[in-house]
Structure formats: C-alpha cells, structure tokens
Coordinates of C-alpha atoms in Angstrom, one line a residue:
X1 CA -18.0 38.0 -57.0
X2 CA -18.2 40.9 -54.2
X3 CA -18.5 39.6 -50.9
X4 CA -20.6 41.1 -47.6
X5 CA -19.4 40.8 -43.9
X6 CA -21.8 40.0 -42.0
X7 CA -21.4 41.0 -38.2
X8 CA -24.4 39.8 -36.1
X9 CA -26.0 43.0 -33.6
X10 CA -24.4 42.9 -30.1
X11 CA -21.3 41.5 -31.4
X12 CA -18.1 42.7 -30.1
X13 CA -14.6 43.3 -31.5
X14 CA -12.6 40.6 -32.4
X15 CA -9.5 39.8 -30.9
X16 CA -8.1 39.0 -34.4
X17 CA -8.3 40.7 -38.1
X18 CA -11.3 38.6 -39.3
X19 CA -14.9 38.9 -39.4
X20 CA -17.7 37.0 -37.5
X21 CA -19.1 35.7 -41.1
X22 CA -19.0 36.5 -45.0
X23 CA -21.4 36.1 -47.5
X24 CA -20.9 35.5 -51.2
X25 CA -23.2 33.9 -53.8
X26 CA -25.4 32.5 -51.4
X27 CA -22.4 31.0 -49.3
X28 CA -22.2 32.4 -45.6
X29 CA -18.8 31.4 -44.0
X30 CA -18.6 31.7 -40.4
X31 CA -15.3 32.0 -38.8
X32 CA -13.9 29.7 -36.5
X33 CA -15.9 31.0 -33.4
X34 CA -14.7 30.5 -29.9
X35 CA -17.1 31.2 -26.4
X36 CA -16.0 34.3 -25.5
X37 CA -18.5 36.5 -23.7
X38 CA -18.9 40.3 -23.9
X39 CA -15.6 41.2 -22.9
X40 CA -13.6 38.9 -24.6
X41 CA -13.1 36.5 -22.3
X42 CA -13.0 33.4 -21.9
X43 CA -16.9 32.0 -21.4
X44 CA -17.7 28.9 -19.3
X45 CA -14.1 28.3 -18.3
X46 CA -14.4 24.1 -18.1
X47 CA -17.7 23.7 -18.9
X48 CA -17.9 21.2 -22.7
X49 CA -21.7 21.7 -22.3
X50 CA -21.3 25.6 -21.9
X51 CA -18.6 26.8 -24.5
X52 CA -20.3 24.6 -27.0
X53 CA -23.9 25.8 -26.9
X54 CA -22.2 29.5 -26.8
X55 CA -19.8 28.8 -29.9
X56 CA -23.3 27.3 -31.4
X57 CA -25.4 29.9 -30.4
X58 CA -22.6 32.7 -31.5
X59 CA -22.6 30.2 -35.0
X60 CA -26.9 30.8 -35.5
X61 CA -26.3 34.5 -35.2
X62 CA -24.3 34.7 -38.4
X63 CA -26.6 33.0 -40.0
X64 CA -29.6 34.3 -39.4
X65 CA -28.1 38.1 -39.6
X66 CA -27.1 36.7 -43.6
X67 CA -30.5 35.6 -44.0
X68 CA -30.1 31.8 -43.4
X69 CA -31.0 29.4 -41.0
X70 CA -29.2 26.6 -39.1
X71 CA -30.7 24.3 -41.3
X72 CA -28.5 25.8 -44.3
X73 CA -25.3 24.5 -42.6
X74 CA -23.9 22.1 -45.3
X75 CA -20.2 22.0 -43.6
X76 CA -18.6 22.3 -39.9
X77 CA -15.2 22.2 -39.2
X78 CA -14.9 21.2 -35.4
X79 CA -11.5 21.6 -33.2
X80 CA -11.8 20.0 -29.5
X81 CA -9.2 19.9 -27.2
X82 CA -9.5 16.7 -25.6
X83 CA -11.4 14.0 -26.8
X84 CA -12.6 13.4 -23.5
X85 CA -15.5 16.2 -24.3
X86 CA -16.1 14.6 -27.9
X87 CA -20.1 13.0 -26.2
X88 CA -20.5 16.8 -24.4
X89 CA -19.9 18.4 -27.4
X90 CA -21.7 16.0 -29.8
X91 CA -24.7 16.3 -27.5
X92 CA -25.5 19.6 -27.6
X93 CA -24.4 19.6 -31.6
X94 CA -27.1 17.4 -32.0
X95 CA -29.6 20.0 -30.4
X96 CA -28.9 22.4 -33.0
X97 CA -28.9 20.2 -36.2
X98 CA -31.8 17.7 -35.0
X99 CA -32.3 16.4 -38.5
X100 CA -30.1 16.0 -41.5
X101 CA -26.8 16.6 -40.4
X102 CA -24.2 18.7 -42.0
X103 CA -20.9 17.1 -43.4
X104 CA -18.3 17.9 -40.9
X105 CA -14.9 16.8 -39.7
X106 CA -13.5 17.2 -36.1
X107 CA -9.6 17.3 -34.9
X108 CA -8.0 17.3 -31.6
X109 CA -5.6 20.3 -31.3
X110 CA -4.6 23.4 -29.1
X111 CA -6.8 27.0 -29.3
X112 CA -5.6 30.2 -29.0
X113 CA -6.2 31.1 -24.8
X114 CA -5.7 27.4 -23.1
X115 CA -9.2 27.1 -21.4
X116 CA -11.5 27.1 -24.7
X117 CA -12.6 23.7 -25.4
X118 CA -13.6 23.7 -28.3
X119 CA -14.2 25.8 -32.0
X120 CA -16.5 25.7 -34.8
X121 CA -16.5 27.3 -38.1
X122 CA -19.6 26.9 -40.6
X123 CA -20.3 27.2 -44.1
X124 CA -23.8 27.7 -44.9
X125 CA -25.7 27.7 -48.2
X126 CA -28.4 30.4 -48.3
X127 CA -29.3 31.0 -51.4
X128 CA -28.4 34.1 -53.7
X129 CA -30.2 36.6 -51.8

C-alpha cells in the first residue's frame, strides 16, 4: 500500500525526521504536533488555551490538505503536561469536535522543549481518495 506525505502550505521544517501527516488507504495520520510558530519556536509560552487551539488548528491543516475534514478524526492521542490544564485543554478540544467525539486517550508526561503544554496526534479516516 504506497503511502502520500501530506505537508499542509505554509508549513515549515520540522525540527525532527517526520512529516506533518501521511495518507494511506483512506487513513491520514497526523504526527504528534506541538504549537510551534513560524520559526520553530515555542508558541504561546504558558498559555493551555493558546498552544491547544494552535496544535488543533496545525491538526485541521493536515486534514484538510489530505482531503478530510475534522469530522473524519476517529482517534487522538493527547500528551499534557500537567493535569492542571486537563478543563483548558478539554475546552477548546470540544470547539473542534462539537459532535460525536473521536476515541482518544490522554497521558501526563514531559515534551520535547519544557514550555509546550501539550501534543496531539490524529488519525483520520478519509476515505480512499
């Protein structure tokens, strides 16, 4: 089964050797995805709220560039830092899945540069298209 990377416009280079998303046989997987801005920074340093509509927004991108919608999310993976911004994150997850919601599992754990608060990774069932 041959596999497409799919690398939203506008995105920039990843500090790792991975890509933003891949789609095979109707299956988009989005990697874990962290709010970094342009420069590969750290985005909204503190700021729950922030890094998770950023991480969610960065999530939509893949998506849509593979032809999906957030409505085709069928799985999130979730890694917070401290549970004290599990209601921030929830929140603003909730925006962006208002009706059924995706299976999805969250852990507490350390990320790669100490002031991201949180990751997401996606799987997404589009459809062979």
């Amino acid at each position: 089964m041959p596999k497409t990377v799919i690398t939203p416009p506008g995105t920039g280079t990843p500090i790792a050797p991975f890509s933003p998303g891949t789609l095979a046989d109707g299956v988009v997987y989005v990697s874990g995805t962290l709010a970094f801005d342009k420069d590969n920074n750290v985005a909204h340093v503190g700021d729950a709220e922030g890094q998770t509509r950023q991480v969610l927004e960065t999530i939509k991108s893949v998506i849509e560039a593979a032809g999906g919608v957030m409505d085709d999310v069928t799985m999130n993976h979730i890694f917070l830092t401290d549970w004290a911004n599990y209601q921030t994150i929830n929140k603003v997850y909730a925006e962006y899945f208002p009706g059924d919601k995706p299976a999805r599992y969250c852990i507490q754990c350390g990320l790669v540069k100490p002031d991201f608060l949180v990751e997401i990774a996606s799987v997404a069932h589009i459809g062979k298209k």
